[in-house]
Amino acid sequence: MNIEWNIERFEEVASTQDILKNSSANSEGHVIVADRQTQGRGRYARQWFDGEGNLMFSFALEPRCEARFIGQLSLIIGLAVHNALQGFIDTPEKLMLKWPNDVLLEGEKCCGILIESSLSSSGLIDKLFVGIGINVLQAPDDMGVSLSRYSSSSLMPSDVLHAVLGQVESLYTRFQNGEAEVLLHEWSAYAHEIGQPIEVKPHEGVLKGRYDGLDELGNLYLRLEDESRKTISAADIFLL
Ligand code: BTN
């Protein structure tokens, strides 16, 4: 199954994610990429830094699978970005995945992924809107890291874009062909280890415990101090 990528470029937009969502042409393969974003947004309505020379884009997929599989898709997109970025830095072994889909370089965030969806009346994922920000040349002063810090060659955001879209196409096709379980194993190979102490911040409060793997839908298992296990489907996690 090939995705026909249709790339629309802008110099400046408020948010590529909103342009895509509001476009009447947002069918599978439609990509919005911008050099600058004035209101780039992240998960939990956080702001996203738009440094010059960074990559900011959003694309649409139409998986038409049940909504419960969204967690798998979220991890698979993170894995696709991770795999693509390996080709752009001198030390690919320093890349790592953090649940659900952050990509870290030596423990610091170099990419953020925002996933939003719309469901059909029968509960299928009609559209998946995937927004990706990659710190190619710059990172915000207070957090994060750029790819350029780990690369001896000059990096072009458009090369990174094409590599990521290529990986998304390849992994998404495997997902559609029933390979989700294998893909989650591949994700786990690049993620924090079982037993890693973590702090989980769901919508409210904080939970501390140890990472205890994924369930078959890509939810996180948190092992609490009393050894009970909690399933987390949406939260930010912090590695301790
Ligand atoms: C996060 O880590 O919280 C997700 C950040 C996602 C940022 C990207 S940049 C391109 C796209 N447009 C947006 O407004 N947000 C996403």
Tab-separated table of N, CA and C in Angstrom, residues 7-8 16 20 24 45 92 102 118 132 135 161 166 181 199 203 215 219 221:
chain	number	residue	atom	x	y	z
A	7	ILE	N	2.668	17.286	-0.808
A	7	ILE	CA	3.286	18.216	0.148
A	7	ILE	C	2.958	19.665	-0.203
A	8	GLU	N	2.348	20.355	0.752
A	8	GLU	CA	2.007	21.777	0.570
A	8	GLU	C	2.903	22.583	1.513
A	16	THR	N	0.764	24.238	11.563
A	16	THR	CA	0.543	23.318	10.430
A	16	THR	C	-0.609	22.365	10.759
A	20	LEU	N	-3.902	21.895	8.422
A	20	LEU	CA	-4.270	20.574	7.883
A	20	LEU	C	-5.695	20.193	8.291
A	24	SER	N	-10.011	21.360	3.338
A	24	SER	CA	-11.021	20.456	2.774
A	24	SER	C	-10.325	19.321	2.018
A	45	ALA	N	-1.772	21.192	25.022
A	45	ALA	CA	-1.840	22.620	24.656
A	45	ALA	C	-0.575	23.402	25.012
A	92	PRO	N	23.925	7.411	16.067
A	92	PRO	CA	22.521	6.975	16.100
A	92	PRO	C	22.148	6.199	17.353
A	102	ASP	N	7.890	10.461	22.272
A	102	ASP	CA	8.981	11.442	22.205
A	102	ASP	C	10.232	10.757	21.664
A	118	SER	N	-10.106	12.042	14.139
A	118	SER	CA	-11.559	12.190	14.071
A	118	SER	C	-12.126	10.806	13.792
A	132	ILE	N	4.379	16.936	13.598
A	132	ILE	CA	5.724	16.588	14.058
A	132	ILE	C	6.623	17.821	14.027
A	135	ASN	N	13.743	19.341	16.033
A	135	ASN	CA	14.794	20.348	16.233
A	135	ASN	C	15.978	19.963	15.357
A	161	LEU	N	12.492	15.657	6.322
A	161	LEU	CA	11.057	15.457	6.034
A	161	LEU	C	10.863	14.219	5.157
A	166	GLY	N	9.099	8.647	4.406
A	166	GLY	CA	9.425	7.310	3.878
A	166	GLY	C	9.261	6.240	4.955
A	181	GLU	N	2.086	-6.041	16.484
A	181	GLU	CA	2.803	-6.641	17.617
A	181	GLU	C	4.330	-6.581	17.396
A	199	GLU	N	8.231	8.778	36.494
A	199	GLU	CA	7.157	9.570	37.102
A	199	GLU	C	6.118	9.743	35.998
A	203	HIS	N	-3.589	13.549	33.501
A	203	HIS	CA	-4.186	14.889	33.513
A	203	HIS	C	-4.044	15.566	34.872
A	215	ASP	N	1.156	-2.945	27.043
A	215	ASP	CA	0.153	-3.971	26.736
A	215	ASP	C	0.030	-4.062	25.219
A	219	ASN	N	-0.496	0.660	25.496
A	219	ASN	CA	-0.606	1.363	26.779
A	219	ASN	C	0.592	0.998	27.657
A	221	TYR	N	2.478	0.009	31.148
A	221	TYR	CA	2.284	-0.606	32.454
A	221	TYR	C	3.203	0.096	33.448
